[in-house]
XYZ file of C-alpha atoms in Angstrom:
693
model
C -96.539 -38.398 72.285
C -95.551 -35.644 74.803
C -91.651 -36.659 74.593
C -91.752 -36.193 70.766
C -93.557 -32.830 70.951
C -90.950 -31.699 73.465
C -88.079 -33.074 71.231
C -89.661 -31.155 68.333
C -89.890 -27.927 70.053
C -86.166 -28.198 71.272
C -85.012 -28.959 67.964
C -86.729 -25.842 66.557
C -85.501 -23.677 69.264
C -81.892 -24.880 68.966
C -81.865 -24.148 65.345
C -83.405 -20.848 65.833
C -80.871 -19.803 68.392
C -78.157 -20.994 66.120
C -79.515 -19.071 63.233
C -79.857 -15.947 65.209
C -76.331 -15.943 66.755
C -74.676 -16.742 63.425
C -76.545 -13.870 61.676
C -75.859 -11.574 64.720
C -72.243 -12.469 64.584
C -72.088 -12.034 60.783
C -73.659 -8.644 61.096
C -71.373 -7.409 63.691
C -68.385 -8.375 61.566
C -69.863 -6.784 58.380
C -70.426 -3.528 60.562
C -66.702 -3.633 61.518
C -65.521 -4.245 57.994
C -67.863 -1.403 56.795
C -66.507 0.966 59.628
C -63.003 0.136 58.609
C -63.777 0.836 54.842
C -65.169 4.257 55.974
C -62.126 5.108 58.234
C -59.829 4.008 55.223
C -61.754 6.463 52.751
C -60.872 9.442 55.011
C -57.282 8.590 56.043
C -54.654 10.497 54.265
C -51.942 8.727 52.104
C -53.689 5.413 51.725
C -53.224 5.429 48.046
C -49.595 4.644 48.113
C -49.914 2.457 51.244
C -52.563 0.154 49.844
C -51.014 0.070 46.392
C -51.427 -3.588 45.162
C -53.594 -4.460 47.921
C -57.185 -4.715 46.375
C -60.550 -5.200 48.014
C -60.570 -2.909 50.916
C -62.916 -0.491 49.272
C -65.714 -3.076 49.449
C -65.985 -3.799 45.696
C -67.989 -6.622 44.620
C -65.010 -8.820 43.994
C -63.312 -9.021 47.365
C -59.486 -9.599 47.533
C -57.736 -9.092 50.855
C -54.195 -8.234 51.506
C -52.153 -10.613 49.264
C -50.315 -13.672 50.844
C -47.525 -15.205 48.984
C -48.636 -17.435 46.129
C -47.974 -20.705 47.968
C -50.201 -19.610 50.746
C -53.293 -18.952 48.695
C -56.455 -20.049 50.510
C -54.162 -21.335 53.216
C -53.093 -24.448 51.485
C -50.460 -25.560 49.092
C -51.000 -26.186 45.496
C -50.933 -30.074 46.198
C -53.541 -29.486 49.051
C -55.686 -27.141 46.605
C -55.666 -30.055 44.048
C -57.020 -32.470 46.696
C -59.588 -29.917 47.733
C -61.094 -29.400 44.459
C -61.058 -33.412 44.041
C -62.999 -33.702 47.253
C -65.445 -30.938 46.349
C -66.283 -32.777 42.916
C -66.767 -36.109 44.868
C -69.134 -34.326 47.428
C -71.676 -33.943 44.828
C -72.349 -37.596 44.978
C -72.691 -37.890 48.710
C -75.667 -38.269 50.730
C -77.799 -35.145 50.908
C -79.637 -34.479 54.027
C -81.692 -31.549 52.643
C -85.201 -31.834 51.028
C -86.272 -31.042 47.470
C -87.349 -27.479 48.464
C -83.910 -26.817 49.848
C -82.306 -28.306 46.738
C -84.183 -25.779 44.473
C -82.718 -22.870 46.507
C -79.181 -24.097 46.741
C -77.832 -21.936 43.850
C -79.489 -18.922 45.375
C -78.004 -19.012 48.855
C -75.406 -21.522 49.610
C -75.675 -23.065 52.857
C -73.033 -22.042 55.559
C -70.995 -24.907 57.383
C -73.118 -24.274 60.402
C -76.457 -24.681 58.612
C -75.391 -27.906 57.147
C -74.269 -29.419 60.308
C -77.458 -28.109 61.615
C -79.531 -29.893 59.084
C -77.738 -33.322 59.833
C -78.311 -32.860 63.610
C -81.887 -31.960 63.165
C -82.407 -35.025 60.864
C -80.721 -37.249 63.322
C -82.734 -36.062 66.171
C -86.020 -36.596 64.434
C -85.236 -39.883 63.241
C -83.881 -41.271 66.519
C -87.081 -41.234 68.337
C -88.966 -42.649 65.122
C -86.532 -45.606 65.675
C -87.258 -45.748 69.267
C -91.130 -45.994 68.788
C -90.742 -48.469 65.955
C -88.462 -50.681 68.177
C -91.212 -50.969 70.862
C -93.825 -52.019 68.257
C -91.163 -54.626 66.835
C -90.710 -55.994 70.388
C -94.271 -56.475 70.954
C -94.918 -58.542 67.676
C -91.779 -60.450 68.313
C -93.167 -62.091 71.544
C -96.561 -62.788 70.058
C -95.341 -64.411 66.905
C -92.339 -66.240 68.708
C -94.160 -69.721 68.868
C -95.290 -69.566 65.136
C -91.781 -68.442 63.933
C -90.239 -71.326 65.838
C -92.479 -73.989 64.268
C -92.437 -72.549 60.790
C -88.782 -72.180 60.905
C -87.822 -75.900 61.510
C -88.345 -76.759 57.800
C -86.483 -73.767 56.764
C -83.329 -74.526 58.769
C -83.327 -77.971 57.415
C -83.218 -76.826 53.987
C -80.704 -74.169 54.458
C -78.411 -77.022 56.223
C -78.697 -79.329 53.272
C -77.997 -76.602 50.556
C -74.940 -75.381 52.693
C -73.475 -79.078 52.349
C -74.078 -79.135 48.547
C -72.785 -75.666 47.670
C -70.107 -75.132 50.359
C -67.449 -73.881 47.666
C -69.694 -71.092 46.197
C -70.617 -70.033 49.880
C -66.971 -69.619 50.588
C -66.617 -67.569 47.494
C -69.494 -65.381 48.416
C -68.276 -64.896 51.972
C -64.728 -63.856 50.406
C -66.533 -61.407 48.155
C -68.442 -59.975 51.105
C -65.169 -59.389 53.327
C -63.589 -57.878 50.193
C -66.516 -55.363 49.854
C -66.122 -54.609 53.659
C -62.428 -53.961 53.047
C -63.128 -51.699 50.199
C -65.610 -49.791 52.000
C -63.216 -49.432 55.123
C -60.488 -48.197 52.604
C -62.862 -45.697 51.109
C -63.802 -44.509 54.747
C -59.991 -44.017 55.394
C -59.686 -42.159 52.089
C -62.459 -39.708 53.058
C -60.642 -39.039 56.237
C -57.458 -38.369 54.423
C -59.011 -36.130 52.053
C -60.978 -34.235 54.642
C -57.847 -33.906 56.890
C -55.504 -32.904 53.911
C -57.890 -29.942 53.078
C -58.131 -28.575 56.625
C -56.880 -25.036 56.441
C -56.125 -22.290 59.144
C -59.259 -20.907 60.488
C -59.469 -17.097 61.731
C -60.716 -15.679 64.848
C -64.198 -15.103 63.537
C -64.427 -18.784 62.243
C -63.497 -20.093 65.453
C -65.999 -17.869 67.304
C -68.798 -19.281 64.980
C -67.672 -22.881 65.661
C -67.420 -22.149 69.642
C -70.866 -20.612 69.668
C -72.455 -23.623 67.819
C -70.628 -25.920 70.234
C -71.888 -23.966 73.240
C -75.534 -23.946 71.942
C -75.403 -27.674 71.124
C -74.127 -28.405 74.710
C -76.661 -26.115 76.343
C -79.536 -27.783 74.356
C -78.290 -31.337 75.166
C -78.407 -30.700 78.589
C -81.920 -29.290 78.461
C -82.981 -32.353 76.364
C -81.673 -34.641 78.738
C -83.461 -32.732 81.793
C -86.596 -33.053 79.845
C -86.325 -36.720 79.112
C -85.405 -37.512 82.611
C -88.740 -35.675 83.792
C -90.879 -37.429 81.241
C -89.363 -40.865 81.286
C -87.769 -41.171 84.994
C -87.599 -45.157 84.743
C -85.402 -45.008 81.540
C -83.378 -42.145 82.549
C -82.526 -43.982 85.752
C -81.444 -47.018 83.876
C -79.066 -45.046 81.741
C -77.669 -43.375 84.870
C -77.076 -46.808 86.265
C -75.375 -47.838 83.135
C -73.025 -44.952 83.052
C -72.122 -45.265 86.792
C -71.254 -49.054 85.948
C -69.290 -48.169 82.941
C -67.388 -45.529 84.871
C -66.443 -47.913 87.501
C -65.500 -50.466 84.962
C -63.066 -47.881 82.952
C -61.605 -46.968 86.293
C -60.558 -50.464 86.915
C -58.988 -50.712 83.613
C -57.159 -47.652 83.667
C -57.339 -44.339 81.890
C -58.649 -43.753 78.464
C -55.938 -42.928 75.895
C -56.334 -39.672 73.761
C -58.568 -39.939 70.827
C -56.374 -39.800 67.663
C -57.146 -39.681 63.820
C -55.176 -41.336 61.174
C -53.825 -39.040 58.527
C -51.618 -39.611 55.571
C -48.765 -37.273 54.488
C -46.161 -37.278 51.864
C -42.739 -38.758 53.082
C -39.513 -36.854 52.616
C -37.994 -39.539 50.387
C -40.683 -41.857 49.616
C -43.675 -40.457 47.620
C -45.972 -43.132 48.905
C -48.527 -41.932 51.524
C -47.494 -42.988 55.169
C -49.662 -42.912 58.047
C -49.277 -40.898 61.298
C -51.370 -40.141 64.485
C -52.693 -36.601 65.025
C -54.454 -35.872 68.384
C -57.318 -33.598 68.390
C -55.939 -31.798 71.423
C -52.639 -31.073 69.602
C -54.255 -29.374 66.482
C -55.576 -25.915 67.023
C -55.711 -25.129 63.222
C -52.782 -22.763 63.125
C -50.321 -22.599 60.329
C -47.093 -23.532 61.836
C -45.225 -24.843 58.686
C -41.437 -24.235 58.794
C -38.943 -23.476 56.104
C -38.171 -27.095 55.751
C -42.029 -27.853 55.069
C -42.133 -25.127 52.435
C -38.871 -26.425 50.683
C -39.762 -30.158 50.626
C -43.413 -29.530 49.628
C -42.058 -27.866 46.607
C -39.998 -30.742 45.674
C -36.415 -29.225 46.539
C -33.854 -31.268 48.811
C -33.358 -29.893 52.429
C -30.820 -30.323 54.980
C -30.619 -28.864 58.632
C -27.482 -28.041 60.329
C -27.238 -27.046 63.826
C -24.483 -24.645 64.539
C -23.181 -23.506 68.097
C -21.667 -20.188 68.530
C -18.743 -19.504 70.811
C -21.105 -18.130 73.577
C -23.308 -21.201 73.437
C -26.096 -20.125 71.130
C -27.749 -22.940 68.966
C -28.461 -21.515 65.533
C -30.234 -23.349 62.654
C -28.231 -23.072 59.208
C -30.636 -24.534 56.549
C -29.622 -25.730 53.227
C -30.911 -26.516 49.828
C -27.918 -28.708 49.035
C -26.038 -29.087 45.722
C -23.137 -30.796 47.086
C -20.835 -31.104 44.008
C -21.320 -27.374 43.293
C -18.293 -25.104 43.606
C -20.191 -22.054 44.264
C -22.455 -21.293 47.308
C -24.542 -18.538 48.337
C -25.344 -17.463 52.036
C -28.619 -15.743 52.611
C -29.029 -13.957 55.697
C -32.316 -12.313 56.977
C -33.158 -8.933 58.879
C -34.903 -7.994 61.953
C -38.065 -9.882 63.019
C -37.429 -12.270 60.229
C -36.255 -15.628 59.813
C -34.906 -17.842 56.704
C -38.808 -18.250 55.548
C -38.335 -14.794 53.814
C -36.204 -16.157 51.350
C -38.608 -19.050 50.115
C -41.983 -17.376 51.000
C -42.673 -16.620 47.296
C -42.445 -20.176 45.996
C -40.369 -21.298 43.138
C -40.878 -18.484 40.868
C -40.225 -15.587 43.107
C -37.909 -16.684 45.824
C -34.311 -15.883 45.769
C -33.250 -19.102 47.462
C -35.013 -21.358 44.786
C -33.584 -18.968 41.855
C -30.230 -19.450 43.324
C -30.485 -23.212 43.646
C -31.869 -23.404 39.909
C -28.782 -21.509 38.815
C -26.623 -24.249 40.137
C -25.675 -22.844 43.421
C -25.391 -24.647 46.738
C -27.979 -22.622 48.988
C -27.273 -21.765 52.689
C -30.051 -19.997 54.712
C -28.773 -18.331 57.883
C -30.941 -17.645 61.028
C -29.774 -15.232 63.767
C -30.096 -15.958 67.374
C -33.359 -14.446 68.880
C -36.125 -17.114 68.855
C -38.822 -17.443 71.354
C -37.745 -20.976 71.802
C -34.450 -19.832 73.148
C -32.096 -22.486 71.797
C -29.015 -22.658 73.981
C -26.446 -25.137 75.204
C -27.415 -24.116 78.614
C -31.040 -25.668 78.781
C -31.732 -23.572 81.958
C -30.707 -20.176 80.643
C -32.968 -17.412 81.936
C -34.665 -14.984 79.414
C -32.700 -12.053 80.769
C -29.391 -13.905 79.944
C -30.780 -15.302 76.579
C -31.507 -11.772 75.308
C -28.418 -10.092 76.486
C -26.904 -9.387 73.033
C -26.713 -6.476 70.405
C -25.754 -6.299 66.701
C -22.080 -7.024 67.951
C -22.959 -10.607 68.673
C -24.772 -11.083 65.233
C -21.616 -9.915 63.372
C -18.817 -11.301 65.588
C -20.445 -14.561 66.777
C -23.457 -15.681 64.696
C -22.162 -15.166 61.190
C -18.572 -16.414 61.748
C -19.973 -19.624 63.253
C -22.375 -20.065 60.276
C -19.664 -19.184 57.599
C -17.014 -21.539 59.164
C -19.587 -24.314 59.349
C -20.315 -23.755 55.527
C -16.458 -23.834 55.054
C -16.165 -27.176 57.023
C -18.992 -28.852 55.122
C -18.211 -27.712 51.568
C -14.421 -28.471 51.879
C -15.160 -31.851 53.196
C -17.758 -32.707 50.596
C -16.041 -31.285 47.480
C -12.652 -33.038 48.453
C -14.607 -36.448 49.110
C -16.490 -36.126 45.612
C -13.686 -34.625 43.694
C -10.194 -36.303 44.877
C -8.294 -34.006 42.370
C -9.071 -30.934 44.626
C -6.740 -32.421 47.295
C -3.768 -31.472 45.124
C -4.757 -27.868 45.031
C -2.975 -25.640 47.532
C -5.999 -23.260 48.281
C -7.716 -24.256 51.345
C -11.063 -22.937 49.827
C -12.144 -24.904 46.749
C -15.372 -23.159 46.303
C -16.670 -19.568 45.958
C -19.137 -18.172 48.536
C -21.395 -14.987 47.984
C -23.530 -13.385 50.608
C -27.041 -11.984 50.015
C -28.424 -10.064 53.190
C -31.165 -8.011 53.774
C -31.686 -4.973 56.430
C -30.003 -5.952 59.614
C -28.369 -9.025 57.892
C -26.426 -6.356 55.928
C -25.077 -4.568 58.776
C -23.926 -7.792 60.353
C -22.165 -9.076 57.524
C -20.161 -5.700 57.124
C -19.418 -5.819 60.628
C -18.237 -9.529 60.107
C -15.928 -8.779 57.222
C -14.373 -5.743 58.827
C -13.585 -7.410 62.138
C -12.093 -10.506 60.416
C -9.867 -8.284 58.319
C -8.894 -6.591 61.567
C -8.179 -9.870 63.347
C -6.245 -11.152 60.155
C -8.521 -14.051 59.590
C -10.111 -15.130 56.323
C -13.722 -14.216 55.871
C -14.193 -16.677 52.933
C -16.510 -14.434 51.067
C -16.341 -13.574 47.340
C -18.985 -10.928 46.946
C -21.620 -8.963 49.066
C -25.108 -8.321 47.687
C -26.725 -6.014 50.301
C -30.436 -5.339 50.029
C -31.239 -2.128 51.982
C -28.585 -2.627 54.732
C -28.741 -1.243 58.090
C -25.987 0.725 59.593
C -26.599 4.427 58.789
C -30.008 5.808 60.075
C -29.744 9.629 60.820
C -32.073 10.250 58.041
C -35.315 8.812 59.187
C -39.108 9.594 60.041
C -40.448 11.405 63.014
C -41.700 8.113 64.454
C -38.162 6.536 64.533
C -36.668 9.750 66.037
C -39.452 9.358 68.990
C -38.289 5.780 69.469
C -34.494 6.648 69.434
C -35.025 9.086 72.269
C -37.240 6.608 74.164
C -34.483 3.922 74.182
C -31.818 6.470 74.822
C -33.207 7.993 77.728
C -35.284 5.199 79.320
C -33.024 2.272 78.191
C -31.270 1.718 81.583
C -34.447 1.702 83.458
C -36.464 -0.436 81.007
C -33.619 -3.208 80.040
C -33.982 -5.255 83.277
C -37.814 -5.683 82.785
C -37.959 -6.011 78.966
C -35.037 -8.188 77.778
C -36.586 -8.749 74.387
C -39.456 -7.831 72.114
C -41.648 -10.890 71.215
C -45.086 -12.370 72.080
C -44.441 -14.433 75.274
C -47.448 -16.721 75.453
C -48.610 -19.356 73.029
C -52.245 -18.285 73.079
C -51.260 -14.560 71.871
C -49.028 -15.991 69.334
C -51.928 -18.213 68.166
C -54.262 -15.344 68.174
C -51.848 -13.315 65.948
C -51.686 -16.297 63.612
C -55.426 -16.491 63.272
C -55.996 -12.681 63.119
C -53.539 -12.816 59.962
C -56.276 -14.997 58.404
C -59.175 -12.531 59.404
C -57.242 -9.804 57.853
C -57.294 -11.812 54.748
C -60.961 -12.658 54.942
C -62.105 -9.035 55.665
C -60.304 -6.909 53.343
C -61.197 -3.577 54.764
C -60.155 -4.611 58.255
C -56.902 -5.865 56.848
C -56.509 -2.405 54.759
C -57.005 -0.531 57.994
C -54.352 -2.432 59.834
C -52.051 -2.305 56.891
C -52.521 1.414 56.768
C -51.941 2.072 60.570
C -48.806 -0.083 60.669
C -47.575 1.776 57.629
C -48.008 5.128 59.582
C -46.158 3.540 62.420
C -43.093 2.784 60.388
C -43.257 6.141 58.372
C -45.362 5.428 55.493
C -43.543 2.399 54.212
C -45.806 0.727 51.781
C -44.741 -2.926 52.482
C -47.364 -5.716 52.857
C -47.232 -5.733 56.448
C -50.597 -7.651 56.842
C -49.389 -10.401 54.557
C -46.138 -10.611 56.360
C -47.975 -11.353 59.559
C -49.509 -14.352 57.974
C -46.369 -16.204 57.305
C -45.814 -19.214 59.144
C -42.832 -18.198 61.105
C -45.115 -16.204 63.273
C -46.977 -19.139 64.883
C -48.029 -20.227 68.313
C -44.905 -22.595 68.779
C -42.156 -20.012 67.838
C -41.538 -16.678 66.370
C -38.378 -14.338 65.841
C -37.994 -11.687 68.365
C -35.584 -8.750 69.012
C -33.262 -8.083 71.935
C -33.706 -4.816 73.632
C -29.949 -4.267 73.233
C -30.288 -4.697 69.592
C -33.091 -1.907 69.503
C -30.731 0.242 71.909
C -27.758 -0.463 69.406
C -29.962 0.741 66.273
C -31.045 3.869 68.332
C -27.201 4.801 69.172
C -26.452 4.335 65.349
C -29.303 6.874 64.621
C -28.314 9.324 67.357
C -24.507 9.432 66.391
C -24.978 9.175 62.533
C -22.398 6.582 62.411
C -22.225 2.825 61.565
C -20.332 1.740 64.949
C -20.363 -1.058 67.276
C -22.312 -1.074 70.574
C -21.610 1.361 73.262
C -21.553 -0.133 76.624
C -22.414 3.034 78.332
C -19.016 3.857 79.900
C -15.362 4.304 78.771
C -14.109 1.472 80.992
C -16.330 -1.138 79.689
C -15.632 0.042 75.937
C -11.927 -0.026 76.733
C -12.188 -3.624 77.863
C -14.012 -4.603 74.678
C -12.521 -2.380 71.924
C -9.493 -1.292 73.495
C -10.586 2.345 73.340
C -13.103 4.497 75.364
C -15.415 4.803 72.115
C -16.772 2.043 70.137
C -15.353 1.144 66.831
C -16.420 3.161 63.959
C -17.026 0.757 61.139
C -17.216 3.314 58.488
C -13.752 4.293 59.135
C -12.423 0.718 58.220
C -14.489 0.319 54.978
C -10.986 0.427 53.351
C -10.442 -3.067 54.620
C -13.303 -4.648 52.449
C -11.587 -6.502 49.813
C -14.354 -7.907 47.841
C -16.940 -6.505 45.406
C -20.097 -5.086 47.295
C -23.542 -4.339 45.306
C -25.749 -1.992 47.377
C -29.544 -1.969 46.615
C -31.872 0.588 47.814
C -35.773 0.924 47.696
C -37.171 4.133 46.477
C -40.302 3.593 48.499
C -38.550 2.268 51.628
C -39.183 4.462 54.765
C -37.303 2.125 57.228
C -33.958 2.603 55.706
C -34.231 5.384 53.163
C -32.100 5.405 49.964
C -29.993 8.362 51.301
C -28.658 6.031 53.881
C -27.815 3.263 51.513
C -26.087 6.116 49.473
C -24.139 6.873 52.496
C -22.749 3.553 52.677
C -21.894 3.880 48.911
C -20.058 7.130 49.193
C -18.077 6.038 52.262
C -17.061 2.714 50.489
C -16.300 4.545 47.212
C -14.056 6.953 49.063
C -12.218 4.111 50.770
C -11.574 2.454 47.440
C -13.945 -0.386 47.674
C -15.171 -2.023 44.501
C -18.908 -0.954 45.042
C -21.963 -0.557 42.910
C -25.305 1.085 43.848
C -28.939 0.326 42.400
C -32.364 1.429 43.279
C -35.542 -0.229 42.581
C -39.208 1.125 43.276
C -39.541 -0.960 46.350
C -40.602 -0.849 49.785
C -38.394 -2.194 52.818
C -39.996 -5.754 52.838
C -40.423 -6.060 48.957
C -36.787 -7.188 48.896
C -37.708 -10.657 50.319
C -41.427 -10.924 50.672
C -42.670 -9.843 47.398
C -42.513 -11.355 43.922
C -40.103 -8.990 42.170
C -38.780 -10.457 38.953
C -36.470 -7.555 38.142
C -34.700 -7.878 41.545
C -34.338 -11.573 41.083
C -32.806 -10.850 37.716
C -30.404 -8.333 39.206
C -29.143 -10.629 42.070
C -28.810 -13.425 39.746
C -26.618 -11.303 37.386
C -24.385 -10.129 40.251
C -24.037 -13.854 41.478
C -22.588 -14.696 37.978
C -19.962 -12.172 38.392
C -18.301 -14.125 41.127
C -14.667 -14.170 40.890
C -12.220 -16.776 42.612
C -11.789 -16.183 46.179
C -8.929 -13.779 46.676
C -6.115 -14.732 48.825
C -6.051 -12.590 52.065
C -2.630 -11.830 53.105
C -2.365 -9.583 56.237
C -2.837 -6.137 54.967
C -0.502 -3.293 56.374
C -3.525 -1.187 57.087
C -5.020 -4.076 59.206
C -1.679 -4.318 61.077
C -1.439 -0.662 61.592
C -5.084 -0.692 63.086
C -4.229 -3.434 65.593
C -1.220 -1.674 66.707
C -3.305 1.492 67.255
C -5.728 -0.485 69.304
C -2.759 -1.942 71.415
C -1.336 1.615 72.182
C -4.806 2.836 73.162
């Protein structure tokens, strides 16, 4: 009796502590969200920054910073369908609540913690009822054992005779029973699959709720066992002896393997579910989807090509293959980005899928600069890996990827179309490049340096979305950063080789905070506003970009210190030029002249059409800087066009902009046959000039 009273007191105390901590944490989060909304209401310039990001003002219908469509609710459209299916099926499941609780379910829906609390409370109350009932049954068993034995003899004889007469039906009944158990086991597996498939990424606040509840459960479990030991020492000692004996037995048999659950996923080629084991220790509920996951989930083909540069870096060239197509497009991302940007808006709003649907063989390039540090030298140090500038992007990364594309396309087309072997042209396809931000500067550097070296660049057209290169017209914040790098660069470079999040824990924290910014819109709006202030008022969806899967605990794109210093040099000089190594002798060894190569002076070597696109709301690379590219190219005789859209800097890749896709597709349709590239007289003169210097 005393044991049951103590159990009831502990159960009530545990639920009270859970409710108090849950509500306290929720109130703290609501306070933070409210203070964020108050700060947002007084910050200047938020109207343009938060345009299209609704919900920060604490209206009745909350909508946080918008994620891409395929990331709504943290799951894909397929998983969303499974989720709705599981919610419908849950209505017929066993309910642990009473009739009074059912009457209030529409008024205040139960939280996950309260639901688990009801289950644990029910199990804790019924466990001791079963214990008391067990003692009573044991006593009656020993009293009635003789009578049961005597009365059971005729019963066993009758059952033996019946079994001999009806042996076949008994076998049939056994088979049906086994079938029922099999169906039940399959249904249990199906329930595990459904619940596993509907798991979504939790935020930090949700993890904190879960951790607090687990901690409270552990504390009260210890208190309950201590009370049980005091009130029932003999039974507690028996259990303790059993634990010790089982522990010794498990030591003799070896270590216990990791607990794993069986899940089902869709195979790459076979649509039938296949099973795989996922350990609990490996799953920290973060979104670590790759570009391959996004492409294959949406039903498109995928191919990964590993490219090794001349200096040993291993690059990932991803592909949405259309092998028999004689037109291809190469998409190159910008700074702090990966190929994920070109597929982040799903089928409708992504340039990669739009190009594939128009019949193009799509290649997605990835620059060097990942935290995973892919290199042929597995023991390369962090300082050695990040020792590169934009020069290496334009003269090592892009040449390696373009040549790999040429090798793959040429071999595939000649294999599938034998008539092409009779053609004299060594490039039986047309290749267009669509590049954003830093990718635009790198592709221009690539084309110019290849023309100077009298090598084919294999491109037929360039579409440059807010390309980097000229940066003298920028905000005050970028001017401060410029002088910081120029003055303190030689001191900081040995200690900070690159800019990235170095540890898995903090990368996981960023991945989860992005979910919290989505769940608490005022906080997300405040972070969005502050980040926009830092980049000069650019209204890109910075919070939504942080939620993309390429910022995850396993890997993320980083930026070399020398890339940042190179951009600062361009801004300081007002010229689009190659990296300055700091002294005339070093520049002489690399360029053949004491000053770095001014790429703007060589724009006349560009022998393919160029389409420049600027964003009117872009504060990172202002339209005036893109127009400077246009003026220099126009004066150099380049076939160039210029267009402006009402976009911010990241809207070119991460936002669903139908007019931009229409424009890019229309320019791709203007592809002309790849021009033959004889050695131009101007390139020869430039080489002679370098040799003289």
